[in-house]
N, CA, C and O atoms as a Tinker XYZ file with bonds, in Angstrom:
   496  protein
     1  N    -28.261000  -12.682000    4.623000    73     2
     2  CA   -28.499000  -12.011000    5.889000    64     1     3
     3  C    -29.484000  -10.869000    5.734000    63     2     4     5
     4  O    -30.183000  -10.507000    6.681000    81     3
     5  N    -29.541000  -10.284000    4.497000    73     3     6
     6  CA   -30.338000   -9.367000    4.181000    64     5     7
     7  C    -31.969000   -9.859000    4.074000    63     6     8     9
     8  O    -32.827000   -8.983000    4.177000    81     7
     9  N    -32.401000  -11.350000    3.854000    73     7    10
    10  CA   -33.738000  -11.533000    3.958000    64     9    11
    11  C    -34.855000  -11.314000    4.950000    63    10    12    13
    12  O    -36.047000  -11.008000    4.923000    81    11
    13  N    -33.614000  -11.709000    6.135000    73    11    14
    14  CA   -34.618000  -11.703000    7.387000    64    13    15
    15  C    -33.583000  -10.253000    8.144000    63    14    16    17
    16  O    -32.362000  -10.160000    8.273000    81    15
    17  N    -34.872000   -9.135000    8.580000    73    15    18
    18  CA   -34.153000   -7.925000    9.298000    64    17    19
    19  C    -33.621000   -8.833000   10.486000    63    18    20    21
    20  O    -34.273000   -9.496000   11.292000    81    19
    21  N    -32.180000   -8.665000   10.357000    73    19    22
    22  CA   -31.336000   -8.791000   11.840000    64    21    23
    23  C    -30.580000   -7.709000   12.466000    63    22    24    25
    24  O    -29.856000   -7.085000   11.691000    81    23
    25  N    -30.580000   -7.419000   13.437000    73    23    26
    26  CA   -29.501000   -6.327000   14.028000    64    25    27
    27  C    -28.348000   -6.465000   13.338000    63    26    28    29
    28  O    -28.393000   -7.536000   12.734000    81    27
    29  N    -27.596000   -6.036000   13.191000    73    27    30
    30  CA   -25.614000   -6.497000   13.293000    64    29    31
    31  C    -24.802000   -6.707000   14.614000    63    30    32    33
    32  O    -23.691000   -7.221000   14.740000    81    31
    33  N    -25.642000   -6.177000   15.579000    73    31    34
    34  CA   -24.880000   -6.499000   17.303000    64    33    35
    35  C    -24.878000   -8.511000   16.864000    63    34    36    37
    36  O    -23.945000   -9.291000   16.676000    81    35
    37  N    -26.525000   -8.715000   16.851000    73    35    38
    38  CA   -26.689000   -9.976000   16.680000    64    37    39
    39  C    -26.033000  -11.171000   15.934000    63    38    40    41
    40  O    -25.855000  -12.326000   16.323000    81    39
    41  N    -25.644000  -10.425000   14.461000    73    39    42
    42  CA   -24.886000  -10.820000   13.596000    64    41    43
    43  C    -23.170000  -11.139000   13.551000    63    42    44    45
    44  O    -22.534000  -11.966000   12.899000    81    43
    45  N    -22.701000  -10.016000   14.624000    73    43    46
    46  CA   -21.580000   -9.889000   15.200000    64    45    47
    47  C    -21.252000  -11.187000   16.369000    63    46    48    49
    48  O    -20.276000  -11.924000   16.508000    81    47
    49  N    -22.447000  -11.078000   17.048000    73    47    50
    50  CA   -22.633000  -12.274000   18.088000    64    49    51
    51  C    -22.441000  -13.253000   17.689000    63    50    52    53
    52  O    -21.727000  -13.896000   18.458000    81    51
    53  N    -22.842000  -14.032000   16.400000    73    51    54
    54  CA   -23.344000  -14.938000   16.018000    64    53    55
    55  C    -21.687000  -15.449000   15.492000    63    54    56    57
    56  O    -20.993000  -16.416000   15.806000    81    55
    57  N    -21.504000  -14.461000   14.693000    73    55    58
    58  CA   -20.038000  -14.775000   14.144000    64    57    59
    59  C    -19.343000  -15.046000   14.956000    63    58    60    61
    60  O    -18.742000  -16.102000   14.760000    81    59
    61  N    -18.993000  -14.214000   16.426000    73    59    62
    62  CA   -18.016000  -14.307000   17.320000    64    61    63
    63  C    -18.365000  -15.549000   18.244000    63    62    64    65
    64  O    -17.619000  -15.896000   19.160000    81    63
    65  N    -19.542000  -16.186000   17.938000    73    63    66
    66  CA   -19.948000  -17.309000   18.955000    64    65    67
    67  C    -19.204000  -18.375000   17.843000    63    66    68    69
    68  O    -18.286000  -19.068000   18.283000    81    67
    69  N    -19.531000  -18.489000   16.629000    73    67    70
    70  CA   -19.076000  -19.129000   15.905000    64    69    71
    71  C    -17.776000  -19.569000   15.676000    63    70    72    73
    72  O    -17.495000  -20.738000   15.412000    81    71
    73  N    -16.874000  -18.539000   15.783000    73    71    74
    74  CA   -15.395000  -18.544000   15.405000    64    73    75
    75  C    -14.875000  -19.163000   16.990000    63    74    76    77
    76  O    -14.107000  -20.106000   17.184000    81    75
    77  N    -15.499000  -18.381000   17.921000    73    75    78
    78  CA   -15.175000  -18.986000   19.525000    64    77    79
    79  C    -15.514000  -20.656000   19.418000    63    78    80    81
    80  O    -14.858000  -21.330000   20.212000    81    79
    81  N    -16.280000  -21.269000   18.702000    73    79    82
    82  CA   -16.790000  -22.350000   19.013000    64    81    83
    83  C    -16.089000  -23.447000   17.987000    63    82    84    85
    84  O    -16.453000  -24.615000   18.122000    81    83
    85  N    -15.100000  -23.139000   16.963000    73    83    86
    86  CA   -14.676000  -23.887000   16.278000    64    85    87
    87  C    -13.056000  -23.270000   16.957000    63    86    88    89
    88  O    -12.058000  -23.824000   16.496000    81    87
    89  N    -12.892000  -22.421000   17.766000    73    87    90
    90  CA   -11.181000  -22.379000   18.020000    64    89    91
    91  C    -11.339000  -23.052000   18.588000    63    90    92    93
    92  O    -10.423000  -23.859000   18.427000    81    91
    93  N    -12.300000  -23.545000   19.649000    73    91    94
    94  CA   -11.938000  -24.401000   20.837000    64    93    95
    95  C    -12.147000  -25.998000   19.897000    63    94    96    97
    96  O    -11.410000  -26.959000   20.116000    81    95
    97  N    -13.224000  -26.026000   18.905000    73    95    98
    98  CA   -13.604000  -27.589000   18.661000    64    97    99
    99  C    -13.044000  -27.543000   17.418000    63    98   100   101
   100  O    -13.938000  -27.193000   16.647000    81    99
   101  N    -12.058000  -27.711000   16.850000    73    99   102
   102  CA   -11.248000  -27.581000   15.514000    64   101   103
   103  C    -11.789000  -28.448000   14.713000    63   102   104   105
   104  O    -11.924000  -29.564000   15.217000    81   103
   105  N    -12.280000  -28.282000   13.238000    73   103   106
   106  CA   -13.218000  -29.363000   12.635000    64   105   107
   107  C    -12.557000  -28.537000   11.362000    63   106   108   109
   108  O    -11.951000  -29.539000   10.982000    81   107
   109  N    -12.238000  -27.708000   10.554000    73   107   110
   110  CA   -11.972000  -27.805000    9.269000    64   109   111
   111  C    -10.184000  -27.051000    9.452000    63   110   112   113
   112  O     -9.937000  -25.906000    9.831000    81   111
   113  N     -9.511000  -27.766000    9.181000    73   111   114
   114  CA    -7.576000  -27.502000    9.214000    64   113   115
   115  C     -7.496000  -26.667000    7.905000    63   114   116   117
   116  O     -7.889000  -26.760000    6.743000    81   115
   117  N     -6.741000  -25.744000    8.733000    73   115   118
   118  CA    -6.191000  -24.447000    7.821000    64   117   119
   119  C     -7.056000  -22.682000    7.895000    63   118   120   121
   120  O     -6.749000  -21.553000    7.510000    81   119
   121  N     -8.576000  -23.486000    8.826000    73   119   122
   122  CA    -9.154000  -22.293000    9.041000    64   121   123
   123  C     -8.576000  -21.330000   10.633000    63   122   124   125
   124  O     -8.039000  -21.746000   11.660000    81   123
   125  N     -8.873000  -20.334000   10.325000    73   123   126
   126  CA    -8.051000  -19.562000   11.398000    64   125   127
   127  C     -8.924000  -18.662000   12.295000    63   126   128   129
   128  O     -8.807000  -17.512000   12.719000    81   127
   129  N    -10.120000  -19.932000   12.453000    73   127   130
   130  CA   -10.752000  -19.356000   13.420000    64   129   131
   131  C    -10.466000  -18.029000   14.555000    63   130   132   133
   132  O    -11.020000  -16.930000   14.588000    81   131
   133  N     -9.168000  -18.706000   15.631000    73   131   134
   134  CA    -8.933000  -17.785000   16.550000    64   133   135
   135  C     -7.867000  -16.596000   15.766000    63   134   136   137
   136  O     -7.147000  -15.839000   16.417000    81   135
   137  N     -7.922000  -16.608000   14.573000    73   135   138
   138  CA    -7.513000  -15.088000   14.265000    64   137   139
   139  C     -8.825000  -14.219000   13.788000    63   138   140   141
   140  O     -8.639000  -13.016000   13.610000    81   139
   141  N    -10.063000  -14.722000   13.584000    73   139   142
   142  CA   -10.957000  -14.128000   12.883000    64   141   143
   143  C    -11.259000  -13.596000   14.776000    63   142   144   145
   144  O    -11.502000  -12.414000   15.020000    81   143
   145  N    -11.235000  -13.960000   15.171000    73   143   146
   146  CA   -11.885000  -14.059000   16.682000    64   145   147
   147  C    -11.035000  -12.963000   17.394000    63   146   148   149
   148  O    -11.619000  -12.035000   17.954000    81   147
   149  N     -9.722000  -13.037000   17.392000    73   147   150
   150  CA    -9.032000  -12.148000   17.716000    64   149   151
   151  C     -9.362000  -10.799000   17.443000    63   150   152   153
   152  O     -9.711000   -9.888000   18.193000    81   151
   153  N     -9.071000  -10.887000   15.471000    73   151   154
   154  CA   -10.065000   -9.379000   14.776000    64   153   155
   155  C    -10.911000   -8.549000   15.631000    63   154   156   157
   156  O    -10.919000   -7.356000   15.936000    81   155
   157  N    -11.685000   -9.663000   15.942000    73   155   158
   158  CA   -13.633000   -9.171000   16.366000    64   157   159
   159  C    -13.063000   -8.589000   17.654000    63   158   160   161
   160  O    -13.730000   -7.586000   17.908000    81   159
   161  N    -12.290000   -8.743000   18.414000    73   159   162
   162  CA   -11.957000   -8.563000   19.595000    64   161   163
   163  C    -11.114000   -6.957000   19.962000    63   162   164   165
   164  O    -11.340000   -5.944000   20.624000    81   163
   165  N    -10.256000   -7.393000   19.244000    73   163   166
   166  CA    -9.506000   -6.323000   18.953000    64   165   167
   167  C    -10.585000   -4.841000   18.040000    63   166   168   169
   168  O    -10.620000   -3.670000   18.417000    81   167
   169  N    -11.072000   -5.233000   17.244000    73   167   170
   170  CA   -11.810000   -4.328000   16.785000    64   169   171
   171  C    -12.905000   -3.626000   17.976000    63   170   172   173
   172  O    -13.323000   -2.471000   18.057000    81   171
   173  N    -13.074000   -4.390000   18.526000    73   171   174
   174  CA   -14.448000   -3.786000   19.570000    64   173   175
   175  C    -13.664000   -2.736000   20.752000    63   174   176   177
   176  O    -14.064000   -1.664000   21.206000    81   175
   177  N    -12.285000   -3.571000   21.066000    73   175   178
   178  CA   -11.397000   -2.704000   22.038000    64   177   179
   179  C    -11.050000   -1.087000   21.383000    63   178   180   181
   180  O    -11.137000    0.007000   21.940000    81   179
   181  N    -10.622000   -1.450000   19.954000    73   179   182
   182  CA   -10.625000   -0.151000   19.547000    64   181   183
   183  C    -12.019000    0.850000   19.167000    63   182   184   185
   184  O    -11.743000    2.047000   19.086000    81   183
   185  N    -12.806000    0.649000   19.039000    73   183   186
   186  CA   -13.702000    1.189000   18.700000    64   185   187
   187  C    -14.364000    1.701000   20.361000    63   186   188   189
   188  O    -14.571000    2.911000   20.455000    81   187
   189  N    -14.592000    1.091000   21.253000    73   187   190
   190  CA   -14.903000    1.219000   22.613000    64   189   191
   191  C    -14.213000    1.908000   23.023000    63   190   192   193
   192  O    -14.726000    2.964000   23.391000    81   191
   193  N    -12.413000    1.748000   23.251000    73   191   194
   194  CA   -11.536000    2.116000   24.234000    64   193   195
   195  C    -10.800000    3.081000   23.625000    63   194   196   197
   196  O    -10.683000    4.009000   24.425000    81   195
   197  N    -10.167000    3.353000   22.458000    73   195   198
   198  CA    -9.488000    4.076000   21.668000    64   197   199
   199  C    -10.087000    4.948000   20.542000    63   198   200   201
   200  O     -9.682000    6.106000   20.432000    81   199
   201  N    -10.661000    4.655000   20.028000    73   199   202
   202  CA   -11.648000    6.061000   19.517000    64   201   203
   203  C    -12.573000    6.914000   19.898000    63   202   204   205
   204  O    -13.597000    6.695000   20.546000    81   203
   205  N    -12.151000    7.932000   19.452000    73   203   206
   206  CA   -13.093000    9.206000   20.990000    64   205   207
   207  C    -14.241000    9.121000   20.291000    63   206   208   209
   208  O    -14.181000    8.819000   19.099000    81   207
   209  N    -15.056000    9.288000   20.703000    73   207   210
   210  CA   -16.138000    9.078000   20.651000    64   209   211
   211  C    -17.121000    7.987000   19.963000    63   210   212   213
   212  O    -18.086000    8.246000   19.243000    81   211
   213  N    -16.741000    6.948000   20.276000    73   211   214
   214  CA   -17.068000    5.584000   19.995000    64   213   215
   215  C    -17.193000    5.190000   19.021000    63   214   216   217
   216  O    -16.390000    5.540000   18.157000    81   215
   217  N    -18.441000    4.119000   18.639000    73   215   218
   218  CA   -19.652000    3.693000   17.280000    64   217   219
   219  C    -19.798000    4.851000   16.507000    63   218   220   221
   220  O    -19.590000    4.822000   15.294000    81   219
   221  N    -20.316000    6.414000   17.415000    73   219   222
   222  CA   -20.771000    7.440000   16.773000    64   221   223
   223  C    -20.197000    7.930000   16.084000    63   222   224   225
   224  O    -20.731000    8.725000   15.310000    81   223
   225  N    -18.529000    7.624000   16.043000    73   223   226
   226  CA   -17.298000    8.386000   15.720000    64   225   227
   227  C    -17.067000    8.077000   14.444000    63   226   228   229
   228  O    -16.355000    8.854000   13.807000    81   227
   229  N    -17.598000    6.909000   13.792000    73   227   230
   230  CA   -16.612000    6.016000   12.561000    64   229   231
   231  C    -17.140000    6.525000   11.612000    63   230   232   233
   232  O    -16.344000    6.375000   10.685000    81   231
   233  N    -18.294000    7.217000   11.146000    73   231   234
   234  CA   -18.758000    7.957000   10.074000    64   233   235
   235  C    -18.114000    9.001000    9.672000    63   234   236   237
   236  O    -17.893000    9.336000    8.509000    81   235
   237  N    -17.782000    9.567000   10.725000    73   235   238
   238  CA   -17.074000   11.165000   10.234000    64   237   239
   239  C    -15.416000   10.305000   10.041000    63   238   240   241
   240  O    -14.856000   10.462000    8.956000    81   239
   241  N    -14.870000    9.629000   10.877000    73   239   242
   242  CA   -13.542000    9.113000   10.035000    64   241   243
   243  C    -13.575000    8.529000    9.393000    63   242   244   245
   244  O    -12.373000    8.308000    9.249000    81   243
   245  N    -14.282000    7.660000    8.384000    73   243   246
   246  CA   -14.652000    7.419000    7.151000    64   245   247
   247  C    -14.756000    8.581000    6.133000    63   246   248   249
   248  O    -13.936000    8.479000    5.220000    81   247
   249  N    -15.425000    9.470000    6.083000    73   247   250
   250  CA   -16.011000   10.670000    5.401000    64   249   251
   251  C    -14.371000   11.642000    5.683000    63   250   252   253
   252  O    -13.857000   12.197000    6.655000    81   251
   253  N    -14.028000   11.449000    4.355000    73   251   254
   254  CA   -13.058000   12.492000    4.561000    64   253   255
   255  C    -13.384000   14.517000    4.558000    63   254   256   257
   256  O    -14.381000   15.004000    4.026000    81   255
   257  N    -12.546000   15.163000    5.101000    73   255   258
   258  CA   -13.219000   16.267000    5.967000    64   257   259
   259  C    -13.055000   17.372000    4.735000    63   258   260   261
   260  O    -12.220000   17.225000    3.842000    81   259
   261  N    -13.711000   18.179000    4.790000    73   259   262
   262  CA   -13.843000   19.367000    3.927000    64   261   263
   263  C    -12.667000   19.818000    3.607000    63   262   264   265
   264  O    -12.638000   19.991000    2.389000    81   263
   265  N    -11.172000   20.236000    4.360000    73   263   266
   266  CA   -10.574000   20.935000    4.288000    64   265   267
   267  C     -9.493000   20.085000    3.605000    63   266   268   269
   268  O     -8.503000   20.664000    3.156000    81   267
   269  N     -9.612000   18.740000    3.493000    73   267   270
   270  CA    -8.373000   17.843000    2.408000    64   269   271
   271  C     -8.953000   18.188000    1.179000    63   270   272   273
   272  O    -10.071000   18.639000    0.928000    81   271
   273  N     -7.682000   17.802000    0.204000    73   271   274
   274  CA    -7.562000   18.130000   -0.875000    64   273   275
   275  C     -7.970000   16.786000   -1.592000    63   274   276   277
   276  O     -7.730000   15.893000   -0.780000    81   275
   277  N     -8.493000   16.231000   -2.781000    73   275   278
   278  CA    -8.346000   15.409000   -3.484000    64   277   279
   279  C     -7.003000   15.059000   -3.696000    63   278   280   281
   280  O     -6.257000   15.951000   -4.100000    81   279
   281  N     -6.427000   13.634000   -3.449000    73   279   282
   282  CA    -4.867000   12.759000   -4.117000    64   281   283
   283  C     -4.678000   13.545000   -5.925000    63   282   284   285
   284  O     -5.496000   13.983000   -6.734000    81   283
   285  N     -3.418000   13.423000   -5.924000    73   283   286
   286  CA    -3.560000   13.633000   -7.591000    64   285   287
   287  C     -2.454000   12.864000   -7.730000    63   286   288   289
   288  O     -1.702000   13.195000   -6.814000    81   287
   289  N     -1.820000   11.790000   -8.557000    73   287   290
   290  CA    -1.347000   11.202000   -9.126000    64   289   291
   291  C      0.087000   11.881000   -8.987000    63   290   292   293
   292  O     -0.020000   13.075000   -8.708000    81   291
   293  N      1.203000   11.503000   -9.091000    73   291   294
   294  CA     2.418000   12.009000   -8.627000    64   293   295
   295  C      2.891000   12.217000   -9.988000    63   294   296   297
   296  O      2.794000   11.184000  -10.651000    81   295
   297  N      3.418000   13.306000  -10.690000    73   295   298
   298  CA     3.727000   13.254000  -12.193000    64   297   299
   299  C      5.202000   13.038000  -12.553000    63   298   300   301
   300  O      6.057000   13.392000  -11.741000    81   299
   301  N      5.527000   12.522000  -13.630000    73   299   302
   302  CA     6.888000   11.909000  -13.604000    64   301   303
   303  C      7.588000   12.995000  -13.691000    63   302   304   305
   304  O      7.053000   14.048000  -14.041000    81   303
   305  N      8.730000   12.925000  -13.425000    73   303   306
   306  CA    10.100000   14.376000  -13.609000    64   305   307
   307  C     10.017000   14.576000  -15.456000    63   306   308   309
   308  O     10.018000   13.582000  -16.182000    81   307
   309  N      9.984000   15.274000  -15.731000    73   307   310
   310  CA    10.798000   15.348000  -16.812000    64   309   311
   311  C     11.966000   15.181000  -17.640000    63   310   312   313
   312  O     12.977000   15.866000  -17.486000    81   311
   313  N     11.847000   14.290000  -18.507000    73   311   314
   314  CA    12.926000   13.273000  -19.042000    64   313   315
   315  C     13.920000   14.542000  -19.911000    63   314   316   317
   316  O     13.680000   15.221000  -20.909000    81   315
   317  N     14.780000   14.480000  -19.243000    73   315   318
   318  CA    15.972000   15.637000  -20.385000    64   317   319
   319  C     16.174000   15.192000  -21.554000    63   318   320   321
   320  O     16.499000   14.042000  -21.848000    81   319
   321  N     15.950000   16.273000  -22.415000    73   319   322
   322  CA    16.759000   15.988000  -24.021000    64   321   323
   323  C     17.015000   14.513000  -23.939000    63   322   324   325
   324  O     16.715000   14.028000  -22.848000    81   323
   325  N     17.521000   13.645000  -24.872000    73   323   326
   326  CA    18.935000   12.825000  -24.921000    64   325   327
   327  C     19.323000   13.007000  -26.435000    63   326   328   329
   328  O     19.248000   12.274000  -27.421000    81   327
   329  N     19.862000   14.560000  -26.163000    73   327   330
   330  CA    20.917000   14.376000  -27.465000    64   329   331
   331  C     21.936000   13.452000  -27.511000    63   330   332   333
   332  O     22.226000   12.585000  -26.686000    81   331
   333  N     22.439000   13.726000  -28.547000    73   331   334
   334  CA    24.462000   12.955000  -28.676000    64   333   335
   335  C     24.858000   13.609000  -27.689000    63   334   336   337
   336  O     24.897000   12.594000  -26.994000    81   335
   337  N     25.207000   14.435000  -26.960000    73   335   338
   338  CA    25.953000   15.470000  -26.590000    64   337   339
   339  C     25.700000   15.815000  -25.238000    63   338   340   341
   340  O     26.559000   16.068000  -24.393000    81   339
   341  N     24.256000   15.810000  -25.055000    73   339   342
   342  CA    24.014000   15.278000  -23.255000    64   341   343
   343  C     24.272000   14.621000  -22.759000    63   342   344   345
   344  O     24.749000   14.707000  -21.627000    81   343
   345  N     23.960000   13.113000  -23.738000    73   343   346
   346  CA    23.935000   11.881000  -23.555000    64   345   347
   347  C     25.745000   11.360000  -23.049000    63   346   348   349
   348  O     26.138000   10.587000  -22.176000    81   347
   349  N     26.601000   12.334000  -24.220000    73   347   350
   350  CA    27.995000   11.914000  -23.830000    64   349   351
   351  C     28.605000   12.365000  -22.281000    63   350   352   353
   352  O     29.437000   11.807000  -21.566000    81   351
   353  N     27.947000   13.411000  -22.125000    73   351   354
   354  CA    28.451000   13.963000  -20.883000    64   353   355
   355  C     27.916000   13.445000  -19.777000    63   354   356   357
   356  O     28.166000   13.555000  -18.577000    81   355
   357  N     27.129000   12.857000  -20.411000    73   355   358
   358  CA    25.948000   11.963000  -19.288000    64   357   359
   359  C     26.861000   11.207000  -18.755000    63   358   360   361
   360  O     27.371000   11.241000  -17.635000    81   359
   361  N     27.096000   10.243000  -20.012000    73   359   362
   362  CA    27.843000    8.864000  -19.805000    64   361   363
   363  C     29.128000    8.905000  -19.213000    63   362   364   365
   364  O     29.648000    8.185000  -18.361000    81   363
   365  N     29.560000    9.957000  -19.876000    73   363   366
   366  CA    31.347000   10.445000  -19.300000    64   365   367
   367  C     31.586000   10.777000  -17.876000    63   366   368   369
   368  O     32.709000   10.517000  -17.446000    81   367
   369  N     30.446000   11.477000  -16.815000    73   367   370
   370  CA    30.600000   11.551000  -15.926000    64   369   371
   371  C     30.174000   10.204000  -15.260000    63   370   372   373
   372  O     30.592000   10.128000  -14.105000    81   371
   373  N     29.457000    9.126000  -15.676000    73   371   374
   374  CA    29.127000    7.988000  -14.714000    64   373   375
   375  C     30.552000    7.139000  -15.117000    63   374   376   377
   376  O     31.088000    6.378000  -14.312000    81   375
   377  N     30.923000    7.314000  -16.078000    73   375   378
   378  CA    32.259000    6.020000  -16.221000    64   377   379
   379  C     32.769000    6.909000  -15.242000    63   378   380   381
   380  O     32.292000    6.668000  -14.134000    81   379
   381  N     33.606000    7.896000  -15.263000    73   379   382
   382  CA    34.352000    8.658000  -14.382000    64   381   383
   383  C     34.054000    7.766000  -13.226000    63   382   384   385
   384  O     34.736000    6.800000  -12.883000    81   383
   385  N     32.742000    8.279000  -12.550000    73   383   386
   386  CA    32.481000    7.742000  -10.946000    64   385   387
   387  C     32.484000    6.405000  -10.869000    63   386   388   389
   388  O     32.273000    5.930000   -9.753000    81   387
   389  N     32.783000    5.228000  -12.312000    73   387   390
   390  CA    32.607000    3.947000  -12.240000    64   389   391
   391  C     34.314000    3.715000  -11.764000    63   390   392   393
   392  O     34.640000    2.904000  -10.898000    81   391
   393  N     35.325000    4.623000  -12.538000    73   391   394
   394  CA    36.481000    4.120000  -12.310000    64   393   395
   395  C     37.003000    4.711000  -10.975000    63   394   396   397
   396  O     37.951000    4.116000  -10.463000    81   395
   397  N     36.477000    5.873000  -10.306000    73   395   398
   398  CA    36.497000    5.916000   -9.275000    64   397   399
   399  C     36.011000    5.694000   -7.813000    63   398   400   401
   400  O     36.296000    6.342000   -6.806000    81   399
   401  N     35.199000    4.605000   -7.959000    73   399   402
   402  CA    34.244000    4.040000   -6.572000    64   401   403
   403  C     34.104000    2.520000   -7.487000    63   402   404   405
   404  O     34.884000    1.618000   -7.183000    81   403
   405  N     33.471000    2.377000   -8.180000    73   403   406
   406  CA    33.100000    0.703000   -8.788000    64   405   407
   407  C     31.655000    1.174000   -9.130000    63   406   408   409
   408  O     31.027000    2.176000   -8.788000    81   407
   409  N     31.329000    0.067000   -9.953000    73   407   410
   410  CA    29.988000    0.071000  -10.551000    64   409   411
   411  C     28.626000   -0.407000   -9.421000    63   410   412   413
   412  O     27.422000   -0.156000   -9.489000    81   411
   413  N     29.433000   -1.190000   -8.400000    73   411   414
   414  CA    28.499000   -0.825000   -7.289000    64   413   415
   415  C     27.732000    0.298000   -6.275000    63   414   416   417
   416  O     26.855000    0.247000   -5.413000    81   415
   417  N     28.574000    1.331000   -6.881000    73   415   418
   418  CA    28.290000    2.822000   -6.141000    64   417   419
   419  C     27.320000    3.530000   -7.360000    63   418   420   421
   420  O     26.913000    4.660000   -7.090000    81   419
   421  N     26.846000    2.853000   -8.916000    73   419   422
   422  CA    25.906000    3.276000   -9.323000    64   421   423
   423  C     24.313000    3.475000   -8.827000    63   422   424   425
   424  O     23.712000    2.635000   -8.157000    81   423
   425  N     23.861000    4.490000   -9.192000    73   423   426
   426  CA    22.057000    4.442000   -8.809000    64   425   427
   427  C     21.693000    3.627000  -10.116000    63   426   428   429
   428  O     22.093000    3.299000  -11.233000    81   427
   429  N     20.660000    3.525000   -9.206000    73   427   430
   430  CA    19.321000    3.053000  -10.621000    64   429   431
   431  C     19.388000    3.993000  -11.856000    63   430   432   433
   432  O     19.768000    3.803000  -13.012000    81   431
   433  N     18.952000    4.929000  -11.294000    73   431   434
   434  CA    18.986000    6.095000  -12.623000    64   433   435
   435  C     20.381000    6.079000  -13.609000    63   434   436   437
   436  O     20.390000    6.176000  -14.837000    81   435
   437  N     21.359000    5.953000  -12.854000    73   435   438
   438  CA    22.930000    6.000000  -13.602000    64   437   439
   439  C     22.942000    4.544000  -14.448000    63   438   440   441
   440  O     23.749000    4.378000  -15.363000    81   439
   441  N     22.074000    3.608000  -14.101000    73   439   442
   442  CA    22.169000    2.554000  -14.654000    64   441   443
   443  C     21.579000    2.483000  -15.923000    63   442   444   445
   444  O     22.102000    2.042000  -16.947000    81   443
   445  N     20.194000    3.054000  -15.756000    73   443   446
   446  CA    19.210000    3.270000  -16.844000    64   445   447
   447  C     19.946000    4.213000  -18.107000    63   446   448   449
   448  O     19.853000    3.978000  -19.312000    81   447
   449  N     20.639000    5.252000  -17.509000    73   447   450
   450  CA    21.381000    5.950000  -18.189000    64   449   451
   451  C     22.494000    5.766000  -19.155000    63   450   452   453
   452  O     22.804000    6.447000  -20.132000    81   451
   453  N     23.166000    4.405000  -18.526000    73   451   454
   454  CA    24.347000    3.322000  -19.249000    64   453   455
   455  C     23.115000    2.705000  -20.428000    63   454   456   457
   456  O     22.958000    2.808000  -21.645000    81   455
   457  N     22.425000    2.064000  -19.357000    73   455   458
   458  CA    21.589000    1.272000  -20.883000    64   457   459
   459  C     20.848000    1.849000  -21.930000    63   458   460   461
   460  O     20.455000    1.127000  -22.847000    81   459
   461  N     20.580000    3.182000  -21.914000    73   459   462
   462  CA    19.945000    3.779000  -22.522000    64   461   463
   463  C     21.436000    4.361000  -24.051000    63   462   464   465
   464  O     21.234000    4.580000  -25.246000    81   463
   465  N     22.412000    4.405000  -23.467000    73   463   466
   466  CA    23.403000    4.692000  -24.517000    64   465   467
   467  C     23.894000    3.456000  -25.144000    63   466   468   469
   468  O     24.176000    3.283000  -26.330000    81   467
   469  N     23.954000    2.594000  -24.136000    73   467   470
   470  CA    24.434000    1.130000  -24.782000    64   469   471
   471  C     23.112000    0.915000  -26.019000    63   470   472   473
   472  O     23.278000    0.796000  -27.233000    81   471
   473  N     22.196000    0.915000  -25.489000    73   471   474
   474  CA    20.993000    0.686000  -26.669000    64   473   475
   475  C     21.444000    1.310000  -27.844000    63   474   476   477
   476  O     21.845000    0.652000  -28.803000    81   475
   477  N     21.400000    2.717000  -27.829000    73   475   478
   478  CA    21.834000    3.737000  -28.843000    64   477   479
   479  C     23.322000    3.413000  -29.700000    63   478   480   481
   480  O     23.398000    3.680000  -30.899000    81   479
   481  N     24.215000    2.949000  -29.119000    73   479   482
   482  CA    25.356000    2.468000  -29.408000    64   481   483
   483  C     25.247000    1.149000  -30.742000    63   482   484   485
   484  O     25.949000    0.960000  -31.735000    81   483
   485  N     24.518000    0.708000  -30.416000    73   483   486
   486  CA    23.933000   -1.209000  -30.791000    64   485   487
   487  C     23.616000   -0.786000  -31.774000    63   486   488   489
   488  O     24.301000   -0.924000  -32.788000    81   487
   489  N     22.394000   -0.100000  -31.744000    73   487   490
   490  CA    21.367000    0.315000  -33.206000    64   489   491
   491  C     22.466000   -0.025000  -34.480000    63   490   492   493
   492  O     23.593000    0.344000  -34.812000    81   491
   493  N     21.544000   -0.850000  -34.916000    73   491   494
   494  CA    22.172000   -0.606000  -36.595000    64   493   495
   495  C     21.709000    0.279000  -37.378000    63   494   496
   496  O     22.173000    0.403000  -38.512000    81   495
């Protein structure tokens, strides 16, 4: 598309004549013409009807704004000790809550926490 200068209105046209012209005359099964068609449709409503200030608008909401911060990576908690001795009190309070609710009322974490002593336990 890049050889010969074309608009993109034109290009847009062309596609949306295209996709319009195989929903109605179905010739390759499994293509989803009238959803590509829909897209184009829906996209123009929003861009026209729902974004303030139209076409002109999509650059600056693209371009994120001066006053955000760069994302930074979410950093893990910090893993406590696992002495003998944490680890027992660890464990001692989840059996506790095992014999009092069931092992279905464990978290994830309380689980990791069982297997992490069971491991330790095993070691030869």
């Amino acid at each position: 598309f890049f050889i010969f200068p074309v608009k993109i209105k034109y290009l847009a046209l062309a596609a949306a004549g295209i996709a319009l012209f195989y929903t109605v005359v179905p010739a390759e099964p499994g293509m989803a013409h009238a959803a590509h068609l829909g897209g184009m449709i829906m996209s123009w409503i929003f861009v026209r009807k729902i974004l303030p200030g139209g076409w002109l608008r999509i650059p600056d909401v693209l371009r994120p704004s001066e006053k955000s911060e760069p994302r930074r990576a979410k950093s893990q908690p910090e893993e406590p000790k696992e002495d003998a001795a944490f680890l027992q009190n660890q464990v001692d309070a989840i059996l506790d809550k095992i014999t009092a609710s069931g092992m279905k009322s464990l978290t994830k974490r309380e689980r990791e926490i069982l297997e992490s002593a069971r491991k330790k336990m095993t070691k030869p």
